[in-house]
PDB file of C-alpha atoms and ligand atoms in Angstrom:
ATOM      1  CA  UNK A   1     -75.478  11.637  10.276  1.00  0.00           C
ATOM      2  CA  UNK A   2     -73.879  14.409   8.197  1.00  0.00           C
ATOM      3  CA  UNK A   3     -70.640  15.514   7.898  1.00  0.00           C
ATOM      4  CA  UNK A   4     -71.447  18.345  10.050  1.00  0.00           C
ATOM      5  CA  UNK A   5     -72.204  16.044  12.957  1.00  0.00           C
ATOM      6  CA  UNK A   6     -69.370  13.665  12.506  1.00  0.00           C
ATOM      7  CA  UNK A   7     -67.383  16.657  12.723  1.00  0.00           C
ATOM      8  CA  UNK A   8     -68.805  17.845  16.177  1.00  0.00           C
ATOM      9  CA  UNK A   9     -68.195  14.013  17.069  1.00  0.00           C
ATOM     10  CA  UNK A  10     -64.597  13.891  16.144  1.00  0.00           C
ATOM     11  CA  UNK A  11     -63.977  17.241  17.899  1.00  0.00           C
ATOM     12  CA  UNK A  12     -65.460  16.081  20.836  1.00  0.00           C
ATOM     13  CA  UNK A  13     -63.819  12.978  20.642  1.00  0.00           C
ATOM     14  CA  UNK A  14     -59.743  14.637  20.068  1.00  0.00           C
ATOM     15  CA  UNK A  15     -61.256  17.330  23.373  1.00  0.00           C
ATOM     16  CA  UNK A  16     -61.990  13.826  25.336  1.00  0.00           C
ATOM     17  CA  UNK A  17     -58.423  12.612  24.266  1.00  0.00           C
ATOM     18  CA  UNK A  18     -56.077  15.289  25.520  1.00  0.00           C
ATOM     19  CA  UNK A  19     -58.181  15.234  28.453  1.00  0.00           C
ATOM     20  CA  UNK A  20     -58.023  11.671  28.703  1.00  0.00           C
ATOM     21  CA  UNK A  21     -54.197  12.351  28.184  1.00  0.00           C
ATOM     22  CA  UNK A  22     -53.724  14.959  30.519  1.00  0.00           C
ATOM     23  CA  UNK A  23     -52.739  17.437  27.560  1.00  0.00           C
ATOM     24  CA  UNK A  24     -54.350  20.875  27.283  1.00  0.00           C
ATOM     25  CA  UNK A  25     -57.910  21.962  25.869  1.00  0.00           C
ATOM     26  CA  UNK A  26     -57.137  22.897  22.418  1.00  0.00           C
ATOM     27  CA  UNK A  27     -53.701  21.787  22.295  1.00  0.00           C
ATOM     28  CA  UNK A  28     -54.743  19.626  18.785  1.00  0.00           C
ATOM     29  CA  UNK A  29     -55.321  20.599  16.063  1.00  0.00           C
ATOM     30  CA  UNK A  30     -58.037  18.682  13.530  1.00  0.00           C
ATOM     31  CA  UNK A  31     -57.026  18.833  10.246  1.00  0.00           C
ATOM     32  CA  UNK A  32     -60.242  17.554   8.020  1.00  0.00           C
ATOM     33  CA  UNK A  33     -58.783  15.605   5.262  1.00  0.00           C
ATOM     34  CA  UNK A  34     -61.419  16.430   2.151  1.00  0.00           C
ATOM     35  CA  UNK A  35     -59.645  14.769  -0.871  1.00  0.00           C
ATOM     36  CA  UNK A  36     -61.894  13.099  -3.524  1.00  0.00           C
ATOM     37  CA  UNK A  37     -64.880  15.280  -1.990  1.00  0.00           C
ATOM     38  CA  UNK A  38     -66.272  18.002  -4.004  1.00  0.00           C
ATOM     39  CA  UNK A  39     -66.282  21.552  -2.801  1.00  0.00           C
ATOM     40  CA  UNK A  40     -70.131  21.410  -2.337  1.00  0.00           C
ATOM     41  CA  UNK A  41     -69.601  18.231   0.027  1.00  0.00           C
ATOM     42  CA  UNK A  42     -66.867  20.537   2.155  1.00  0.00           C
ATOM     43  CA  UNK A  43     -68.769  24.002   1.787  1.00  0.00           C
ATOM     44  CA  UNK A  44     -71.251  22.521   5.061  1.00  0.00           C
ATOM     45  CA  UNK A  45     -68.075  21.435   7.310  1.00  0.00           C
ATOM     46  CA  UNK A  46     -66.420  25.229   6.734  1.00  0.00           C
ATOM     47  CA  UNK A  47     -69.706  26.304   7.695  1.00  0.00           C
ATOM     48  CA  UNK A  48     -69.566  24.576  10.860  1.00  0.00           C
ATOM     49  CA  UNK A  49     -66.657  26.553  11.911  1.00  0.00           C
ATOM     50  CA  UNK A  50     -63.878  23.975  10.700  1.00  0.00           C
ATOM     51  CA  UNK A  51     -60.844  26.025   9.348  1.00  0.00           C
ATOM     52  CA  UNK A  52     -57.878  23.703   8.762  1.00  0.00           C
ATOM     53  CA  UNK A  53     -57.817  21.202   5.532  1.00  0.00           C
ATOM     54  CA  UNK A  54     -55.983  18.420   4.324  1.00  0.00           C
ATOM     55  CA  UNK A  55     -55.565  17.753   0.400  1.00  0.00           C
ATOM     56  CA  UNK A  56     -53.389  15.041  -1.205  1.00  0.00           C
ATOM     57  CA  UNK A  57     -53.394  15.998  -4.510  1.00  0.00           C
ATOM     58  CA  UNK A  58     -52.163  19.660  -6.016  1.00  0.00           C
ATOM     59  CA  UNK A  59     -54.255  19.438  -9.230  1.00  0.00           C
ATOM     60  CA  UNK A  60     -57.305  18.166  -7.448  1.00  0.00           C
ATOM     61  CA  UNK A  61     -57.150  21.154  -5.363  1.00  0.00           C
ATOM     62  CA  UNK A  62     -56.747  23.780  -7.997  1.00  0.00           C
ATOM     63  CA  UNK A  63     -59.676  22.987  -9.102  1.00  0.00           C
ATOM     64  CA  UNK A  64     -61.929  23.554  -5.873  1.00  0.00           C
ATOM     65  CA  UNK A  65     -59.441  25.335  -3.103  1.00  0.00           C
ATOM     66  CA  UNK A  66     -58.665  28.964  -4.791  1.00  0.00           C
ATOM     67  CA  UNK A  67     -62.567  29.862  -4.856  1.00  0.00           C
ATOM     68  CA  UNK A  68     -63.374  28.489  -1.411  1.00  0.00           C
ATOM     69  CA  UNK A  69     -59.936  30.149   0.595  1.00  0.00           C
ATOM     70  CA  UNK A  70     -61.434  33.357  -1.627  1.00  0.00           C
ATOM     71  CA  UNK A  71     -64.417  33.103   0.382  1.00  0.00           C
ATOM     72  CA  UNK A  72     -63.137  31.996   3.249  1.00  0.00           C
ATOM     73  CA  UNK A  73     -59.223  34.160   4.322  1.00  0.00           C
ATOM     74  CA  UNK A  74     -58.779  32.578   7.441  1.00  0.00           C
ATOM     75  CA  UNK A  75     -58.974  28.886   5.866  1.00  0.00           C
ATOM     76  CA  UNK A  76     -55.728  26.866   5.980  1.00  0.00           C
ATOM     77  CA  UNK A  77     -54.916  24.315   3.760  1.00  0.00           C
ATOM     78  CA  UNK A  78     -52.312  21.452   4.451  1.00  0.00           C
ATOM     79  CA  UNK A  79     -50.553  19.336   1.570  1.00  0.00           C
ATOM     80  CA  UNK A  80     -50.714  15.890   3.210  1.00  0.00           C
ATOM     81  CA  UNK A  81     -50.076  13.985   0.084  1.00  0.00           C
ATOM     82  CA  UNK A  82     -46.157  13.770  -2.199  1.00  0.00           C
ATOM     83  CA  UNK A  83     -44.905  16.527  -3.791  1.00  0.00           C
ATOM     84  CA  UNK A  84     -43.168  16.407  -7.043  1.00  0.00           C
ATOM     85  CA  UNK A  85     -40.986  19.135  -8.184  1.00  0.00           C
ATOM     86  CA  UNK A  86     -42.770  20.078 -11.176  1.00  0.00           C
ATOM     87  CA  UNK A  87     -45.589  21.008  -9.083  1.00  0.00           C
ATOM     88  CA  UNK A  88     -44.148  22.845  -6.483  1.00  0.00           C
ATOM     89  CA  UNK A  89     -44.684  26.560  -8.042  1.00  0.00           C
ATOM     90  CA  UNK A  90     -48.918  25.859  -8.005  1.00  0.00           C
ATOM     91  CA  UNK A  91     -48.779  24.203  -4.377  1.00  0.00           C
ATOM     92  CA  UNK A  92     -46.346  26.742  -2.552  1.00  0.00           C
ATOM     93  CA  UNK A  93     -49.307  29.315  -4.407  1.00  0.00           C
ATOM     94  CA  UNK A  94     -52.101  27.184  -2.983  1.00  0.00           C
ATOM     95  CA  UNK A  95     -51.268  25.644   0.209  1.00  0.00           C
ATOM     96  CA  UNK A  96     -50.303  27.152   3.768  1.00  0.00           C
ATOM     97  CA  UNK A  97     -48.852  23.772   5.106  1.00  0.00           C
ATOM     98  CA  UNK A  98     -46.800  21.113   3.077  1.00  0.00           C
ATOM     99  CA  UNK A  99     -46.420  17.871   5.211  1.00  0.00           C
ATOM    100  CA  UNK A 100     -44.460  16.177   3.284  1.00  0.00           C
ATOM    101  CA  UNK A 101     -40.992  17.699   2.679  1.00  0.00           C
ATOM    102  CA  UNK A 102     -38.788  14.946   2.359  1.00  0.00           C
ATOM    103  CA  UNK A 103     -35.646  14.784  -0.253  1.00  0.00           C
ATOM    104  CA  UNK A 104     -33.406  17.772  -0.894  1.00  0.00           C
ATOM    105  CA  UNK A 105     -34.303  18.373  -4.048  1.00  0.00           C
ATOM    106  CA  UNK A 106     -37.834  19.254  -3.088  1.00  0.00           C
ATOM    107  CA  UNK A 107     -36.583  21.266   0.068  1.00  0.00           C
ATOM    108  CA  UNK A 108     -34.242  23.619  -2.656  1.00  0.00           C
ATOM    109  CA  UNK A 109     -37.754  23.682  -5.060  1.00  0.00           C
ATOM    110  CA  UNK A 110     -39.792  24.853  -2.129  1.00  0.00           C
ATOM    111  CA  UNK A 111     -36.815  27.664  -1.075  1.00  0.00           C
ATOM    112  CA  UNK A 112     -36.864  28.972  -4.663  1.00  0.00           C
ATOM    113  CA  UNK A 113     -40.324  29.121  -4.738  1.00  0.00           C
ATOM    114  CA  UNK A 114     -41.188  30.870  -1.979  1.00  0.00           C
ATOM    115  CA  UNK A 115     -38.361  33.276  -2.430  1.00  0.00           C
ATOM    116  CA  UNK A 116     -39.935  33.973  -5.949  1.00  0.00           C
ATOM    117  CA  UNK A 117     -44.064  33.958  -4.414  1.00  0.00           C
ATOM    118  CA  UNK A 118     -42.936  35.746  -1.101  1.00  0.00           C
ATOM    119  CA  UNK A 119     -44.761  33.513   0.262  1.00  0.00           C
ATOM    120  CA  UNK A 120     -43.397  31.834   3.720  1.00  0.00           C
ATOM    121  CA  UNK A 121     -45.383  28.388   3.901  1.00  0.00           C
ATOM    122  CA  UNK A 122     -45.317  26.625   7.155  1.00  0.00           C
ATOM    123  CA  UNK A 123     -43.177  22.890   6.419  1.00  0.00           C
ATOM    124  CA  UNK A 124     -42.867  19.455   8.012  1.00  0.00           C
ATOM    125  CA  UNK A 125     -41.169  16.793   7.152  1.00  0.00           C
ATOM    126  CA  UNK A 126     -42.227  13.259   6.505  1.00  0.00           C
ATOM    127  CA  UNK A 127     -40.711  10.314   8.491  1.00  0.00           C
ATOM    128  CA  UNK A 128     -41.042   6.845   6.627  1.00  0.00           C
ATOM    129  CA  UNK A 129     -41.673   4.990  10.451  1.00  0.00           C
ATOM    130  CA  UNK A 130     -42.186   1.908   9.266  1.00  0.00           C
ATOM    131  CA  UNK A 131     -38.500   2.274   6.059  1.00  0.00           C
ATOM    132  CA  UNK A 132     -41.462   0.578   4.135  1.00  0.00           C
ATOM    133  CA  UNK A 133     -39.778   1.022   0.406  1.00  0.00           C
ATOM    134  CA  UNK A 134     -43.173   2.105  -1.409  1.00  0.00           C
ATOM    135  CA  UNK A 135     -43.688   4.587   1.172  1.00  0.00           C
ATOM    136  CA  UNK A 136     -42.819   8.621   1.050  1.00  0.00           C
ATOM    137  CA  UNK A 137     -40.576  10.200   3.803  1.00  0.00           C
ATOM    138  CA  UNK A 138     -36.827   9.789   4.849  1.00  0.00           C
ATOM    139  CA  UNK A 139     -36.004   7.132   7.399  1.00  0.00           C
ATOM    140  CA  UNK A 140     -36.104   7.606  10.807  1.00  0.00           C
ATOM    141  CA  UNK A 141     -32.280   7.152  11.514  1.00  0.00           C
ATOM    142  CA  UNK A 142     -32.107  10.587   8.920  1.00  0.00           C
ATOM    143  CA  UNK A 143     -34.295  12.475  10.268  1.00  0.00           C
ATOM    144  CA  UNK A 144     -32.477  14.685  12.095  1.00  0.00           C
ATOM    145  CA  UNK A 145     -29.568  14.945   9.739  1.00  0.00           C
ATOM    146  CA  UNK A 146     -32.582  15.788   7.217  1.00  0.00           C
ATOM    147  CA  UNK A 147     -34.011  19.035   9.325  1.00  0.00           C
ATOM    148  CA  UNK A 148     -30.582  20.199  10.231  1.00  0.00           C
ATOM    149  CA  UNK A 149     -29.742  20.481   6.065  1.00  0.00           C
ATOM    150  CA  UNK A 150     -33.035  21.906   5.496  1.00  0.00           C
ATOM    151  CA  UNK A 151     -32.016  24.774   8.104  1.00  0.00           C
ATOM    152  CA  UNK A 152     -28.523  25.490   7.104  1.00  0.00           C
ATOM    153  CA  UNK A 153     -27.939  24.241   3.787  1.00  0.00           C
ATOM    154  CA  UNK A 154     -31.245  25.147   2.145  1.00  0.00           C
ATOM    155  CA  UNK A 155     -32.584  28.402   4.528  1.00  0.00           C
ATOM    156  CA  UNK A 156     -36.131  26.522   5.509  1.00  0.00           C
ATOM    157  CA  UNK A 157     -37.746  26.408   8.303  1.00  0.00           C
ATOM    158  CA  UNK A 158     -38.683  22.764   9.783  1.00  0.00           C
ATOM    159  CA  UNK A 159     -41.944  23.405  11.942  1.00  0.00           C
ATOM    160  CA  UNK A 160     -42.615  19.647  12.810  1.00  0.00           C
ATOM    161  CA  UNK A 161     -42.860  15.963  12.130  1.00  0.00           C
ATOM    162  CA  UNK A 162     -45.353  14.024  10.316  1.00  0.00           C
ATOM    163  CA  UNK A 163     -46.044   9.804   9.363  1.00  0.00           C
ATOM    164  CA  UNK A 164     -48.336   7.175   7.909  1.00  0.00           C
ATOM    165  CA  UNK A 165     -47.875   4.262   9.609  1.00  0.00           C
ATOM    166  CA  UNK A 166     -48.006   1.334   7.820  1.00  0.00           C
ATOM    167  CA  UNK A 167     -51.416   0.082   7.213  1.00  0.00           C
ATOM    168  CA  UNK A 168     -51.294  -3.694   8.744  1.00  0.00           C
ATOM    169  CA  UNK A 169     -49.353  -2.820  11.812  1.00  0.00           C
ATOM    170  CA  UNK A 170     -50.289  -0.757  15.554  1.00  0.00           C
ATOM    171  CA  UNK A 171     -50.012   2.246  14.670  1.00  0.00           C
ATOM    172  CA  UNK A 172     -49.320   2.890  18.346  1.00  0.00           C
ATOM    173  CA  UNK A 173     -45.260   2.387  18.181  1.00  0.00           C
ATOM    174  CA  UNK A 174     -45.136   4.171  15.016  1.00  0.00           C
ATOM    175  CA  UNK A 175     -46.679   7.336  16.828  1.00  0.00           C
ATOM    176  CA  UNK A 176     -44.270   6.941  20.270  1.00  0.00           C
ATOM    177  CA  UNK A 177     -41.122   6.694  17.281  1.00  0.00           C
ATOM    178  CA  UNK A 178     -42.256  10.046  15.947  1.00  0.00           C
ATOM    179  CA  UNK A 179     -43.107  11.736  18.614  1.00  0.00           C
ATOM    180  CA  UNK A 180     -39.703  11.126  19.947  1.00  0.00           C
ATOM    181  CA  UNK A 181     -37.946  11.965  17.195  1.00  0.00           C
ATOM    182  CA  UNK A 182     -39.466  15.061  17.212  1.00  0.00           C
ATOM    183  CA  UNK A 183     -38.493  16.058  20.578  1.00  0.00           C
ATOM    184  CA  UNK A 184     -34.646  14.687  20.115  1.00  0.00           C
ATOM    185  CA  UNK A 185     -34.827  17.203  16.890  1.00  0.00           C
ATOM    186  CA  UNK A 186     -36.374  19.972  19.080  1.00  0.00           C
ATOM    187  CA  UNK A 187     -39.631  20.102  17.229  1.00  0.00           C
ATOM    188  CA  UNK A 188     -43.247  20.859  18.437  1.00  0.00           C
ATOM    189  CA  UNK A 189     -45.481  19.677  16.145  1.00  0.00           C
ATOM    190  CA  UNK A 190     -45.723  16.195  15.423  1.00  0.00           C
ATOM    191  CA  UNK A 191     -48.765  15.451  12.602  1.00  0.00           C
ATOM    192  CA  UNK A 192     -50.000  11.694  12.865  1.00  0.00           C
ATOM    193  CA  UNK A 193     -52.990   9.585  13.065  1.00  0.00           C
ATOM    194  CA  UNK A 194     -56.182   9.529  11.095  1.00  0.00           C
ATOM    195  CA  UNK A 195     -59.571   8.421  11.038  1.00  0.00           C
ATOM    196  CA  UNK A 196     -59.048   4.838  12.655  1.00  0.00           C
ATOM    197  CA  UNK A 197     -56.573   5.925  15.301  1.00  0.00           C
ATOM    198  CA  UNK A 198     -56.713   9.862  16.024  1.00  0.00           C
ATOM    199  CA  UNK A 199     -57.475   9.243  19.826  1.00  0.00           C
ATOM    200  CA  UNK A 200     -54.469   7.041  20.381  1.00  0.00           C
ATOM    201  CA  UNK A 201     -52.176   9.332  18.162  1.00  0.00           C
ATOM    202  CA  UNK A 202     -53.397  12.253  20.673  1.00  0.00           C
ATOM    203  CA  UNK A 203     -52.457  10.141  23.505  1.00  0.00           C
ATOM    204  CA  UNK A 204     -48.941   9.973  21.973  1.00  0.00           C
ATOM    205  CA  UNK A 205     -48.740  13.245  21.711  1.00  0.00           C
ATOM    206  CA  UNK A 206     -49.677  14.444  18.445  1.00  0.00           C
ATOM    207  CA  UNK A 207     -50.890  18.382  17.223  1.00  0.00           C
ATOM    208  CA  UNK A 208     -52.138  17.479  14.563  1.00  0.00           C
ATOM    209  CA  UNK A 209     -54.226  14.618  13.311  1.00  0.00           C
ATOM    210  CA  UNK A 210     -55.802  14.097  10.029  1.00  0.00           C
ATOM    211  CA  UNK A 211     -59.469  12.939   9.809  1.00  0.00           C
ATOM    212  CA  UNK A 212     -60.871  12.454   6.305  1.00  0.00           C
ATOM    213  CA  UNK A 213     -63.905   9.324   6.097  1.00  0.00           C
ATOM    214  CA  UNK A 214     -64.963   9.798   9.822  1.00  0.00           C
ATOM    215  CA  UNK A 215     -66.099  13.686   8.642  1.00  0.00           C
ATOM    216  CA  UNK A 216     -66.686  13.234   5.191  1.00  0.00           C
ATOM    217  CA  UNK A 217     -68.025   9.678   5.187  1.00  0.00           C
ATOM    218  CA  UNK A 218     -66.637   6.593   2.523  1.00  0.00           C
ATOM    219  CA  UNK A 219     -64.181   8.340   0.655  1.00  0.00           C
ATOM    220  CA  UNK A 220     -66.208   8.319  -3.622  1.00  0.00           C
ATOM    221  CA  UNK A 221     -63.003   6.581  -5.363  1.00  0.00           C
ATOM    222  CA  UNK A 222     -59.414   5.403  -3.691  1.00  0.00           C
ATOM    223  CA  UNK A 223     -57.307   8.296  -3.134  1.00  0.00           C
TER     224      UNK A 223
HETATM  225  C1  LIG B 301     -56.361  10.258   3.257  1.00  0.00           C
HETATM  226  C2  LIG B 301     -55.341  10.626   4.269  1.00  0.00           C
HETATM  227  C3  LIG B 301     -55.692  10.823   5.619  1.00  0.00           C
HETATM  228  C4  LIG B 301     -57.109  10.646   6.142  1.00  0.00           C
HETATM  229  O1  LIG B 301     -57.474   9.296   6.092  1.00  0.00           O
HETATM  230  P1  LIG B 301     -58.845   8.790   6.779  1.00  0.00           P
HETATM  231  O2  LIG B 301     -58.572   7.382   7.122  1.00  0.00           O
HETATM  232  O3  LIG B 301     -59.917   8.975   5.791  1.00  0.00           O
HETATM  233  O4  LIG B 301     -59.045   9.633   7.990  1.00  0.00           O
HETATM  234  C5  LIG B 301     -54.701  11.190   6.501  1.00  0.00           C
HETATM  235  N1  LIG B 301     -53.420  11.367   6.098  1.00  0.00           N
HETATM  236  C6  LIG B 301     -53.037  11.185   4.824  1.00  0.00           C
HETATM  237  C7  LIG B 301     -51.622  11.407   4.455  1.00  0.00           C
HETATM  238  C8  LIG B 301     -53.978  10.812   3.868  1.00  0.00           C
HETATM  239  O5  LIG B 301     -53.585  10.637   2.597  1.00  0.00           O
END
């Protein structure tokens, strides 16, 4: 199989899911997680029609993004991965989407930024479901507290949610916690669940999951 046909398959399979779920046609969005692949490996899938991407890496994605959202407008690229400070002028230039707003510090960088670029990038903000300490995103007891100074203390924008559960646990608890939190905050989009468990993340509610090795195939090196 190709990536172009494990594509059609995971489509297919999220359509089944809300469906399945009783959630609208369309109502998820796939976003195809292409870190460690090359940008001849993704060229194929944005062939196929797929439009939204998922990166972890800013420097990795300087080096292949700029020339394919050149030749492709409409493509929209999500920051799924942390985000220091030091790198937040190249990724508010580069990405549409950053995931993974989750300290102050970073939430005043990104303001700054995108005051400077005049560029308005969509944001979530990571939730650390599982308080595991090696693990990025604030805790779900400050989640809301987190949003609310993102609004009115640094002027941003909170669009949604997103987690990584932790790796050796259901995953299915970690996605009702988020989804939850989301609607107690009064957010709509709540990003979770990837390759091994997008269909049960759908039927939890989530809008956007994040699919890298079941498109692109065994991810080259550890990412
Ligand atoms: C790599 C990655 C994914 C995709 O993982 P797969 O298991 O390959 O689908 C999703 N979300 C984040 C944050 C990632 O880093």
């Amino acid at each position: 199989m190709t990536a172009t046909d494990r594509l059609t398959e995971v489509l297919s399979n999220i359509r089944a899911a809300e469906a399945e779920a009783g959630r609208p046609d369309g109502s998820v969005t796939l976003v195809a997680v292409s870190k460690t692949f090359e940008a001849d490996a993704i060229e194929p899938v944005i062939a196929a029609g797929q439009r939204t991407f998922g990166e972890n890496r800013v420097q990795e994605s300087q080096a292949k993004w700029p020339a394919l959202k050149a030749a492709h407008p409409d493509i929209e690229l999500h920051l799924i991965g942390p985000l220091q400070t030091n790198k937040v002028k190249e990724a508010v230039a580069l990405f549409d989407v950053i995931e993974t707003v989750d300290r102050d510090k970073l939430a005043r960088a990104l303001k700054t930024e995108m005051d400077a670029q005049g560029r308005t990038l969509r944001l979530f903000v990571q939730v650390n479901t599982g308080a595991e300490p090696q693990k990025a995103g604030v805790l779900p007891e400050d989640a809301a507290a987190f949003v609310r100074r993102c609004r009115e203390e640094h002027g941003l924008a909170i669009e949604g949610l997103m987690a990584i559960p932790p790796f050796d646990e259901p995953p299915a608890p970690h996605f009702a916690l988020l989804a939850k939190l989301a609607g107690e905050i009064g957010l709509k989009t709540v990003s979770m669940g990837m390759s091994a468990d997008y269909e049960i993340a759908v039927a939890h509610g989530a809008t956007h999951v994040r699919v890298g090795s079941a498109i692109f195939g065994t991810r080259p090196k550890p990412a």
